Amino acid sequence: MMMLLCHEVRAGESALRYAMQPNVVRDASIAEPPAILLAKIWQDGQDPSNYWVSEKLDGVRAVWDGHELRFRSGHTVAAPAWFIHGLPAEPLDGELWLGHGRFDELSAIVRKAVPRNEAWRQVHYMVFELPGALGSFTQRVAKIQSVVKQAGVPWLQAVPQYRVGSQVELMARYKEVLAAGGEGLMLHRADAIYHAGRSDDLLKLKPALDAEAVVVGYRPGKGRYAGMVGALLVENSTGQRFGIGSGLDDATRKNPPAVGTTISYRYQHLTNKGVPRFPRYWRVRAEGL
């Protein structure tokens, strides 16, 4: 299959050749991805008063096991020694974050194999969970605040959590976050014990759905895109393969993400066959390199 997919772009220009080579597939020998809690989609009609609510940060997910900071892919985060030494013994789950609209800048910082101190001084580790901790999420919220306070370093912060009493109040908060440049909201069930995996205990509310897929090949461009990539051929976590052409700028079409790269895309909804409808390229997942 790989040979067929690569053959499709044979007429492309040399800018694509490196990305077509089989040896760019990501090394499978990296550490196993950490087991983390993943969100489902918020559905209208649910009672938000049963949940803690927080802003969905557009950052890079990072898990601290008490010794090492890792991306969700399993790769180690090459953070400065002072950043790591300031973290507590307790396992943490959160987002590396710079601020609204600064994901690309953050991605460039955390991807570097040799960290730059001046750049990392801007980065915050925003904690929203304590992996493996006992008790309900309400109890863990209090413990997160205590752990962060005891650490006493400015780059470690607890993601603010609050409660709402109704759907009307939830949507008002949602609109405030979007107006400020935020992505949306996360809702974590107050009585939930900690466990990994995708669950109704954690829900996300945002304007567009997003997901991840692995690049498995390319379709050649036509017309003004001749000699460039017309669409990325990708495979998602359920094994569905489809093309993504929308959202690709000229620079990405000339130098597309390599085969084996994990990308993020946005879409409207899933078809009856489980295929994303109107998928649109978003970005390369920073920790997927």
PDB file of C-alpha atoms in Angstrom:
ATOM      1  CA  MET A   1       0.000   0.000   0.000  1.00  0.00           C
ATOM      2  CA  MET A   2       2.818   2.387   0.843  1.00  0.00           C
ATOM      3  CA  MET A   3       4.404   1.879  -2.586  1.00  0.00           C
ATOM      4  CA  LEU A   4       1.080   2.656  -4.266  1.00  0.00           C
ATOM      5  CA  LEU A   5       0.549   5.801  -2.222  1.00  0.00           C
ATOM      6  CA  CYS A   6       4.064   7.026  -2.896  1.00  0.00           C
ATOM      7  CA  HIS A   7       3.683   6.248  -6.609  1.00  0.00           C
ATOM      8  CA  GLU A   8       0.751   8.637  -6.763  1.00  0.00           C
ATOM      9  CA  VAL A   9       3.077  11.605  -6.259  1.00  0.00           C
ATOM     10  CA  ARG A  10       5.739  10.441  -8.665  1.00  0.00           C
ATOM     11  CA  ALA A  11       5.089  13.402 -10.940  1.00  0.00           C
ATOM     12  CA  GLY A  12       5.679  15.860  -8.098  1.00  0.00           C
ATOM     13  CA  GLU A  13       8.647  18.178  -7.774  1.00  0.00           C
ATOM     14  CA  SER A  14      11.821  17.428  -5.784  1.00  0.00           C
ATOM     15  CA  ALA A  15      10.537  19.361  -2.778  1.00  0.00           C
ATOM     16  CA  LEU A  16       8.353  16.334  -2.061  1.00  0.00           C
ATOM     17  CA  ARG A  17      10.941  13.603  -2.498  1.00  0.00           C
ATOM     18  CA  TYR A  18      12.258  13.509   1.044  1.00  0.00           C
ATOM     19  CA  ALA A  19       8.756  13.287   2.501  1.00  0.00           C
ATOM     20  CA  MET A  20       8.008  10.311   0.244  1.00  0.00           C
ATOM     21  CA  GLN A  21      10.863   8.146   1.517  1.00  0.00           C
ATOM     22  CA  PRO A  22       9.974   5.122   3.699  1.00  0.00           C
ATOM     23  CA  ASN A  23      12.771   5.902   6.165  1.00  0.00           C
ATOM     24  CA  VAL A  24      10.966   8.955   7.506  1.00  0.00           C
ATOM     25  CA  VAL A  25       8.404   6.807   9.336  1.00  0.00           C
ATOM     26  CA  ARG A  26       8.631   7.542  13.032  1.00  0.00           C
ATOM     27  CA  ASP A  27      10.837   5.273  15.104  1.00  0.00           C
ATOM     28  CA  ALA A  28       8.654   2.731  16.882  1.00  0.00           C
ATOM     29  CA  SER A  29      11.233   2.198  19.634  1.00  0.00           C
ATOM     30  CA  ILE A  30      10.289   5.293  21.643  1.00  0.00           C
ATOM     31  CA  ALA A  31       8.743   4.995  25.090  1.00  0.00           C
ATOM     32  CA  GLU A  32       5.125   3.889  25.254  1.00  0.00           C
ATOM     33  CA  PRO A  33       2.645   6.776  25.374  1.00  0.00           C
ATOM     34  CA  PRO A  34       1.510   7.508  28.936  1.00  0.00           C
ATOM     35  CA  ALA A  35      -1.964   6.310  29.928  1.00  0.00           C
ATOM     36  CA  ILE A  36      -4.077   9.459  30.264  1.00  0.00           C
ATOM     37  CA  LEU A  37      -7.707  10.491  30.518  1.00  0.00           C
ATOM     38  CA  LEU A  38      -9.174  11.627  27.189  1.00  0.00           C
ATOM     39  CA  ALA A  39     -12.313  13.657  26.566  1.00  0.00           C
ATOM     40  CA  LYS A  40     -15.550  12.917  24.770  1.00  0.00           C
ATOM     41  CA  ILE A  41     -17.839  15.558  23.261  1.00  0.00           C
ATOM     42  CA  TRP A  42     -20.290  17.552  25.387  1.00  0.00           C
ATOM     43  CA  GLN A  43     -23.888  16.914  24.332  1.00  0.00           C
ATOM     44  CA  ASP A  44     -26.750  19.353  24.794  1.00  0.00           C
ATOM     45  CA  GLY A  45     -29.157  18.265  27.491  1.00  0.00           C
ATOM     46  CA  GLN A  46     -26.540  17.113  29.980  1.00  0.00           C
ATOM     47  CA  ASP A  47     -26.554  18.715  33.431  1.00  0.00           C
ATOM     48  CA  PRO A  48     -23.434  20.902  33.771  1.00  0.00           C
ATOM     49  CA  SER A  49     -23.936  21.301  37.524  1.00  0.00           C
ATOM     50  CA  ASN A  50     -22.412  17.826  37.951  1.00  0.00           C
ATOM     51  CA  TYR A  51     -19.088  18.992  36.528  1.00  0.00           C
ATOM     52  CA  TRP A  52     -16.120  21.188  37.247  1.00  0.00           C
ATOM     53  CA  VAL A  53     -15.566  23.564  34.331  1.00  0.00           C
ATOM     54  CA  SER A  54     -12.281  24.981  33.019  1.00  0.00           C
ATOM     55  CA  GLU A  55     -10.964  26.646  29.885  1.00  0.00           C
ATOM     56  CA  LYS A  56      -9.683  24.307  27.188  1.00  0.00           C
ATOM     57  CA  LEU A  57      -6.116  25.502  26.692  1.00  0.00           C
ATOM     58  CA  ASP A  58      -4.570  25.420  23.229  1.00  0.00           C
ATOM     59  CA  GLY A  59      -1.254  24.088  24.448  1.00  0.00           C
ATOM     60  CA  VAL A  60       0.815  20.903  24.306  1.00  0.00           C
ATOM     61  CA  ARG A  61      -0.232  18.032  26.577  1.00  0.00           C
ATOM     62  CA  ALA A  62       2.526  16.934  28.954  1.00  0.00           C
ATOM     63  CA  VAL A  63       2.597  14.278  31.682  1.00  0.00           C
ATOM     64  CA  TRP A  64       4.974  14.342  34.648  1.00  0.00           C
ATOM     65  CA  ASP A  65       5.587  10.973  36.371  1.00  0.00           C
ATOM     66  CA  GLY A  66       7.680  12.373  39.215  1.00  0.00           C
ATOM     67  CA  HIS A  67      10.930  11.911  37.304  1.00  0.00           C
ATOM     68  CA  GLU A  68      10.383  12.687  33.632  1.00  0.00           C
ATOM     69  CA  LEU A  69       8.182  15.070  31.642  1.00  0.00           C
ATOM     70  CA  ARG A  70       6.765  13.431  28.518  1.00  0.00           C
ATOM     71  CA  PHE A  71       4.504  14.321  25.633  1.00  0.00           C
ATOM     72  CA  ARG A  72       1.425  12.175  25.135  1.00  0.00           C
ATOM     73  CA  SER A  73       3.318  10.385  22.325  1.00  0.00           C
ATOM     74  CA  GLY A  74       5.855   9.074  24.854  1.00  0.00           C
ATOM     75  CA  HIS A  75       8.695  11.358  23.746  1.00  0.00           C
ATOM     76  CA  THR A  76      10.609  13.123  26.502  1.00  0.00           C
ATOM     77  CA  VAL A  77      10.136  16.885  26.738  1.00  0.00           C
ATOM     78  CA  ALA A  78      13.548  18.547  26.389  1.00  0.00           C
ATOM     79  CA  ALA A  79      12.855  21.168  29.045  1.00  0.00           C
ATOM     80  CA  PRO A  80      15.628  23.048  30.894  1.00  0.00           C
ATOM     81  CA  ALA A  81      16.933  21.445  34.092  1.00  0.00           C
ATOM     82  CA  TRP A  82      15.620  24.315  36.238  1.00  0.00           C
ATOM     83  CA  PHE A  83      12.112  23.802  34.806  1.00  0.00           C
ATOM     84  CA  ILE A  84      12.166  20.080  35.643  1.00  0.00           C
ATOM     85  CA  HIS A  85      13.751  20.521  39.073  1.00  0.00           C
ATOM     86  CA  GLY A  86      10.894  22.800  40.104  1.00  0.00           C
ATOM     87  CA  LEU A  87       8.283  20.082  39.626  1.00  0.00           C
ATOM     88  CA  PRO A  88       6.970  18.082  42.619  1.00  0.00           C
ATOM     89  CA  ALA A  89       7.247  14.354  43.324  1.00  0.00           C
ATOM     90  CA  GLU A  90       3.546  13.818  42.572  1.00  0.00           C
ATOM     91  CA  PRO A  91       2.563  12.746  39.036  1.00  0.00           C
ATOM     92  CA  LEU A  92       0.907  15.565  37.086  1.00  0.00           C
ATOM     93  CA  ASP A  93      -1.082  15.928  33.886  1.00  0.00           C
ATOM     94  CA  GLY A  94      -1.515  19.250  32.145  1.00  0.00           C
ATOM     95  CA  GLU A  95      -0.659  21.544  29.258  1.00  0.00           C
ATOM     96  CA  LEU A  96       2.493  23.427  28.403  1.00  0.00           C
ATOM     97  CA  TRP A  97       1.078  26.830  27.506  1.00  0.00           C
ATOM     98  CA  LEU A  98       2.123  30.319  26.415  1.00  0.00           C
ATOM     99  CA  GLY A  99      -1.233  32.040  26.003  1.00  0.00           C
ATOM    100  CA  HIS A 100      -4.067  32.540  23.552  1.00  0.00           C
ATOM    101  CA  GLY A 101      -3.068  32.370  19.899  1.00  0.00           C
ATOM    102  CA  ARG A 102       0.522  31.340  20.613  1.00  0.00           C
ATOM    103  CA  PHE A 103       0.452  27.620  19.849  1.00  0.00           C
ATOM    104  CA  ASP A 104       2.875  27.817  16.917  1.00  0.00           C
ATOM    105  CA  GLU A 105       5.358  29.752  19.037  1.00  0.00           C
ATOM    106  CA  LEU A 106       5.000  27.218  21.847  1.00  0.00           C
ATOM    107  CA  SER A 107       5.407  24.322  19.441  1.00  0.00           C
ATOM    108  CA  ALA A 108       8.693  25.750  18.162  1.00  0.00           C
ATOM    109  CA  ILE A 109       9.980  26.098  21.736  1.00  0.00           C
ATOM    110  CA  VAL A 110       9.110  22.611  22.994  1.00  0.00           C
ATOM    111  CA  ARG A 111      10.285  20.805  19.845  1.00  0.00           C
ATOM    112  CA  LYS A 112      13.899  21.910  20.211  1.00  0.00           C
ATOM    113  CA  ALA A 113      16.257  19.128  21.276  1.00  0.00           C
ATOM    114  CA  VAL A 114      18.405  21.714  23.077  1.00  0.00           C
ATOM    115  CA  PRO A 115      16.124  23.968  25.142  1.00  0.00           C
ATOM    116  CA  ARG A 116      16.574  27.734  25.131  1.00  0.00           C
ATOM    117  CA  ASN A 117      16.272  29.145  28.635  1.00  0.00           C
ATOM    118  CA  GLU A 118      14.989  32.549  27.547  1.00  0.00           C
ATOM    119  CA  ALA A 119      12.176  30.935  25.542  1.00  0.00           C
ATOM    120  CA  TRP A 120      11.207  28.475  28.284  1.00  0.00           C
ATOM    121  CA  ARG A 121      10.911  31.341  30.800  1.00  0.00           C
ATOM    122  CA  GLN A 122       7.629  32.169  29.046  1.00  0.00           C
ATOM    123  CA  VAL A 123       6.199  28.636  29.284  1.00  0.00           C
ATOM    124  CA  HIS A 124       3.782  27.579  32.006  1.00  0.00           C
ATOM    125  CA  TYR A 125       2.870  24.020  32.959  1.00  0.00           C
ATOM    126  CA  MET A 126      -0.871  24.258  33.588  1.00  0.00           C
ATOM    127  CA  VAL A 127      -2.007  21.296  35.705  1.00  0.00           C
ATOM    128  CA  PHE A 128      -5.524  19.902  35.496  1.00  0.00           C
ATOM    129  CA  GLU A 129      -5.153  16.337  36.815  1.00  0.00           C
ATOM    130  CA  LEU A 130      -3.206  14.125  39.227  1.00  0.00           C
ATOM    131  CA  PRO A 131      -2.787  10.712  37.558  1.00  0.00           C
ATOM    132  CA  GLY A 132      -3.436   7.844  39.946  1.00  0.00           C
ATOM    133  CA  ALA A 133      -4.501  10.042  42.873  1.00  0.00           C
ATOM    134  CA  LEU A 134      -7.298   8.744  45.102  1.00  0.00           C
ATOM    135  CA  GLY A 135     -10.644  10.363  45.701  1.00  0.00           C
ATOM    136  CA  SER A 136     -13.134  12.251  43.563  1.00  0.00           C
ATOM    137  CA  PHE A 137     -12.159  14.944  41.097  1.00  0.00           C
ATOM    138  CA  THR A 138     -13.466  17.507  43.585  1.00  0.00           C
ATOM    139  CA  GLN A 139     -10.896  16.219  46.075  1.00  0.00           C
ATOM    140  CA  ARG A 140      -8.200  16.197  43.412  1.00  0.00           C
ATOM    141  CA  VAL A 141      -8.943  19.828  42.490  1.00  0.00           C
ATOM    142  CA  ALA A 142      -8.119  20.828  46.070  1.00  0.00           C
ATOM    143  CA  LYS A 143      -4.992  18.665  46.058  1.00  0.00           C
ATOM    144  CA  ILE A 144      -3.797  20.145  42.745  1.00  0.00           C
ATOM    145  CA  GLN A 145      -3.982  23.610  44.269  1.00  0.00           C
ATOM    146  CA  SER A 146      -2.048  22.395  47.324  1.00  0.00           C
ATOM    147  CA  VAL A 147       0.656  20.664  45.252  1.00  0.00           C
ATOM    148  CA  VAL A 148       1.160  23.735  43.060  1.00  0.00           C
ATOM    149  CA  LYS A 149       1.322  26.044  46.067  1.00  0.00           C
ATOM    150  CA  GLN A 150       3.894  23.843  47.820  1.00  0.00           C
ATOM    151  CA  ALA A 151       6.066  23.676  44.685  1.00  0.00           C
ATOM    152  CA  GLY A 152       6.305  27.461  44.786  1.00  0.00           C
ATOM    153  CA  VAL A 153       7.587  27.994  41.241  1.00  0.00           C
ATOM    154  CA  PRO A 154       5.931  30.498  38.881  1.00  0.00           C
ATOM    155  CA  TRP A 155       5.926  28.220  35.835  1.00  0.00           C
ATOM    156  CA  LEU A 156       3.750  25.605  37.581  1.00  0.00           C
ATOM    157  CA  GLN A 157       0.102  26.639  37.842  1.00  0.00           C
ATOM    158  CA  ALA A 158      -3.256  25.000  38.462  1.00  0.00           C
ATOM    159  CA  VAL A 159      -5.848  25.373  35.716  1.00  0.00           C
ATOM    160  CA  PRO A 160      -8.703  27.396  37.289  1.00  0.00           C
ATOM    161  CA  GLN A 161     -11.755  25.211  37.921  1.00  0.00           C
ATOM    162  CA  TYR A 162     -15.260  26.463  38.704  1.00  0.00           C
ATOM    163  CA  ARG A 163     -18.865  25.251  38.884  1.00  0.00           C
ATOM    164  CA  VAL A 164     -21.938  26.413  36.973  1.00  0.00           C
ATOM    165  CA  GLY A 165     -25.559  25.907  37.915  1.00  0.00           C
ATOM    166  CA  SER A 166     -27.247  25.672  34.535  1.00  0.00           C
ATOM    167  CA  GLN A 167     -26.872  25.270  30.776  1.00  0.00           C
ATOM    168  CA  VAL A 168     -27.490  29.009  30.392  1.00  0.00           C
ATOM    169  CA  GLU A 169     -24.593  29.844  32.723  1.00  0.00           C
ATOM    170  CA  LEU A 170     -22.367  27.303  30.972  1.00  0.00           C
ATOM    171  CA  MET A 171     -23.016  28.822  27.554  1.00  0.00           C
ATOM    172  CA  ALA A 172     -22.416  32.333  28.886  1.00  0.00           C
ATOM    173  CA  ARG A 173     -18.987  31.226  30.154  1.00  0.00           C
ATOM    174  CA  TYR A 174     -18.350  29.462  26.856  1.00  0.00           C
ATOM    175  CA  LYS A 175     -19.018  32.639  24.874  1.00  0.00           C
ATOM    176  CA  GLU A 176     -16.740  34.634  27.199  1.00  0.00           C
ATOM    177  CA  VAL A 177     -13.867  32.199  26.611  1.00  0.00           C
ATOM    178  CA  LEU A 178     -14.316  32.268  22.832  1.00  0.00           C
ATOM    179  CA  ALA A 179     -14.495  36.079  22.826  1.00  0.00           C
ATOM    180  CA  ALA A 180     -11.175  36.188  24.707  1.00  0.00           C
ATOM    181  CA  GLY A 181      -9.498  33.994  22.091  1.00  0.00           C
ATOM    182  CA  GLY A 182      -9.886  30.673  23.899  1.00  0.00           C
ATOM    183  CA  GLU A 183     -10.678  27.294  22.336  1.00  0.00           C
ATOM    184  CA  GLY A 184     -13.636  26.257  24.446  1.00  0.00           C
ATOM    185  CA  LEU A 185     -14.394  24.549  27.754  1.00  0.00           C
ATOM    186  CA  MET A 186     -13.575  21.281  29.488  1.00  0.00           C
ATOM    187  CA  LEU A 187     -16.053  19.663  31.888  1.00  0.00           C
ATOM    188  CA  HIS A 188     -14.798  17.103  34.416  1.00  0.00           C
ATOM    189  CA  ARG A 189     -17.352  15.141  36.408  1.00  0.00           C
ATOM    190  CA  ALA A 190     -17.059  16.164  40.054  1.00  0.00           C
ATOM    191  CA  ASP A 191     -17.460  12.673  41.556  1.00  0.00           C
ATOM    192  CA  ALA A 192     -15.196  10.886  39.054  1.00  0.00           C
ATOM    193  CA  ILE A 193     -12.360   8.755  40.359  1.00  0.00           C
ATOM    194  CA  TYR A 194      -9.173   8.844  38.313  1.00  0.00           C
ATOM    195  CA  HIS A 195      -8.813   6.451  35.386  1.00  0.00           C
ATOM    196  CA  ALA A 196      -7.176   6.549  31.971  1.00  0.00           C
ATOM    197  CA  GLY A 197      -8.889   6.258  28.601  1.00  0.00           C
ATOM    198  CA  ARG A 198     -11.681   8.107  26.813  1.00  0.00           C
ATOM    199  CA  SER A 199     -14.634   8.654  29.095  1.00  0.00           C
ATOM    200  CA  ASP A 200     -17.810  10.635  29.751  1.00  0.00           C
ATOM    201  CA  ASP A 201     -16.105  11.785  32.955  1.00  0.00           C
ATOM    202  CA  LEU A 202     -14.251  14.360  30.847  1.00  0.00           C
ATOM    203  CA  LEU A 203     -16.064  16.316  28.134  1.00  0.00           C
ATOM    204  CA  LYS A 204     -15.064  19.110  25.777  1.00  0.00           C
ATOM    205  CA  LEU A 205     -17.206  21.925  24.446  1.00  0.00           C
ATOM    206  CA  LYS A 206     -15.802  23.784  21.442  1.00  0.00           C
ATOM    207  CA  PRO A 207     -16.975  25.242  18.110  1.00  0.00           C
ATOM    208  CA  ALA A 208     -15.256  22.687  15.847  1.00  0.00           C
ATOM    209  CA  LEU A 209     -14.415  19.053  16.474  1.00  0.00           C
ATOM    210  CA  ASP A 210     -10.814  17.961  16.087  1.00  0.00           C
ATOM    211  CA  ALA A 211      -8.920  14.698  15.969  1.00  0.00           C
ATOM    212  CA  GLU A 212      -5.568  13.259  14.971  1.00  0.00           C
ATOM    213  CA  ALA A 213      -4.397  11.016  12.150  1.00  0.00           C
ATOM    214  CA  VAL A 214      -1.133   9.676  10.747  1.00  0.00           C
ATOM    215  CA  VAL A 215       0.060  10.676   7.278  1.00  0.00           C
ATOM    216  CA  VAL A 216       0.318   7.557   5.088  1.00  0.00           C
ATOM    217  CA  GLY A 217       0.742   9.153   1.655  1.00  0.00           C
ATOM    218  CA  TYR A 218      -0.173  11.990  -0.681  1.00  0.00           C
ATOM    219  CA  ARG A 219      -2.316  12.890  -3.669  1.00  0.00           C
ATOM    220  CA  PRO A 220      -0.682  15.064  -6.347  1.00  0.00           C
ATOM    221  CA  GLY A 221      -1.909  18.594  -6.868  1.00  0.00           C
ATOM    222  CA  LYS A 222      -3.581  19.775 -10.054  1.00  0.00           C
ATOM    223  CA  GLY A 223      -3.914  23.164 -11.720  1.00  0.00           C
ATOM    224  CA  ARG A 224      -2.257  25.849  -9.600  1.00  0.00           C
ATOM    225  CA  TYR A 225      -1.114  23.111  -7.208  1.00  0.00           C
ATOM    226  CA  ALA A 226       0.689  21.083  -9.895  1.00  0.00           C
ATOM    227  CA  GLY A 227       4.056  19.919  -8.559  1.00  0.00           C
ATOM    228  CA  MET A 228       2.776  20.185  -4.991  1.00  0.00           C
ATOM    229  CA  VAL A 229       0.661  18.018  -2.728  1.00  0.00           C
ATOM    230  CA  GLY A 230      -3.048  18.190  -3.488  1.00  0.00           C
ATOM    231  CA  ALA A 231      -4.100  16.296  -0.372  1.00  0.00           C
ATOM    232  CA  LEU A 232      -2.618  14.348   2.507  1.00  0.00           C
ATOM    233  CA  LEU A 233      -3.718  10.728   2.753  1.00  0.00           C
ATOM    234  CA  VAL A 234      -4.179   9.914   6.430  1.00  0.00           C
ATOM    235  CA  GLU A 235      -5.313   7.110   8.721  1.00  0.00           C
ATOM    236  CA  ASN A 236      -7.126   7.806  11.997  1.00  0.00           C
ATOM    237  CA  SER A 237      -7.189   5.801  15.231  1.00  0.00           C
ATOM    238  CA  THR A 238     -10.078   3.615  14.014  1.00  0.00           C
ATOM    239  CA  GLY A 239      -8.281   2.641  10.803  1.00  0.00           C
ATOM    240  CA  GLN A 240     -10.289   4.906   8.507  1.00  0.00           C
ATOM    241  CA  ARG A 241      -8.271   6.307   5.593  1.00  0.00           C
ATOM    242  CA  PHE A 242      -9.230   9.545   3.866  1.00  0.00           C
ATOM    243  CA  GLY A 243      -7.773  12.609   2.193  1.00  0.00           C
ATOM    244  CA  ILE A 244      -7.323  16.086   3.635  1.00  0.00           C
ATOM    245  CA  GLY A 245      -6.738  18.898   1.160  1.00  0.00           C
ATOM    246  CA  SER A 246      -8.625  21.764   2.741  1.00  0.00           C
ATOM    247  CA  GLY A 247      -6.541  23.927   5.054  1.00  0.00           C
ATOM    248  CA  LEU A 248      -3.192  23.254   3.372  1.00  0.00           C
ATOM    249  CA  ASP A 249      -1.327  26.462   2.536  1.00  0.00           C
ATOM    250  CA  ASP A 250       1.216  26.653  -0.287  1.00  0.00           C
ATOM    251  CA  ALA A 251       4.184  26.209   2.052  1.00  0.00           C
ATOM    252  CA  THR A 252       2.699  22.991   3.462  1.00  0.00           C
ATOM    253  CA  ARG A 253       1.822  21.717  -0.012  1.00  0.00           C
ATOM    254  CA  LYS A 254       5.451  22.227  -1.109  1.00  0.00           C
ATOM    255  CA  ASN A 255       6.904  20.667   2.048  1.00  0.00           C
ATOM    256  CA  PRO A 256       4.199  18.401   3.484  1.00  0.00           C
ATOM    257  CA  PRO A 257       4.383  16.544   6.797  1.00  0.00           C
ATOM    258  CA  ALA A 258       6.427  13.379   6.327  1.00  0.00           C
ATOM    259  CA  VAL A 259       4.846   9.946   6.103  1.00  0.00           C
ATOM    260  CA  GLY A 260       4.456   8.716   9.678  1.00  0.00           C
ATOM    261  CA  THR A 261       3.828  12.198  11.093  1.00  0.00           C
ATOM    262  CA  THR A 262       0.799  12.703  13.334  1.00  0.00           C
ATOM    263  CA  ILE A 263      -1.309  15.675  12.313  1.00  0.00           C
ATOM    264  CA  SER A 264      -4.350  17.348  13.842  1.00  0.00           C
ATOM    265  CA  TYR A 265      -7.396  18.152  11.735  1.00  0.00           C
ATOM    266  CA  ARG A 266     -10.806  19.711  12.292  1.00  0.00           C
ATOM    267  CA  TYR A 267     -14.135  18.480  10.971  1.00  0.00           C
ATOM    268  CA  GLN A 268     -17.875  19.061  11.264  1.00  0.00           C
ATOM    269  CA  HIS A 269     -19.127  15.608  12.233  1.00  0.00           C
ATOM    270  CA  LEU A 270     -18.738  11.918  11.402  1.00  0.00           C
ATOM    271  CA  THR A 271     -20.620  10.204   8.590  1.00  0.00           C
ATOM    272  CA  ASN A 272     -22.597   7.003   9.232  1.00  0.00           C
ATOM    273  CA  LYS A 273     -19.454   5.107   8.238  1.00  0.00           C
ATOM    274  CA  GLY A 274     -17.386   6.969  10.830  1.00  0.00           C
ATOM    275  CA  VAL A 275     -15.457   9.110   8.341  1.00  0.00           C
ATOM    276  CA  PRO A 276     -14.904  12.800   9.252  1.00  0.00           C
ATOM    277  CA  ARG A 277     -17.060  15.099   7.125  1.00  0.00           C
ATOM    278  CA  PHE A 278     -15.316  18.174   5.660  1.00  0.00           C
ATOM    279  CA  PRO A 279     -11.921  17.490   7.310  1.00  0.00           C
ATOM    280  CA  ARG A 280      -9.595  20.488   7.332  1.00  0.00           C
ATOM    281  CA  TYR A 281      -5.858  20.350   8.034  1.00  0.00           C
ATOM    282  CA  TRP A 282      -4.970  22.143  11.256  1.00  0.00           C
ATOM    283  CA  ARG A 283      -1.335  21.509  12.157  1.00  0.00           C
ATOM    284  CA  VAL A 284       1.392  18.961  12.895  1.00  0.00           C
ATOM    285  CA  ARG A 285       1.115  17.618  16.413  1.00  0.00           C
ATOM    286  CA  ALA A 286       4.130  19.130  18.138  1.00  0.00           C
ATOM    287  CA  GLU A 287       4.964  16.097  20.227  1.00  0.00           C
ATOM    288  CA  GLY A 288       4.515  13.696  17.325  1.00  0.00           C
ATOM    289  CA  LEU A 289       7.955  14.301  15.844  1.00  0.00           C
TER     290      LEU A 289
END
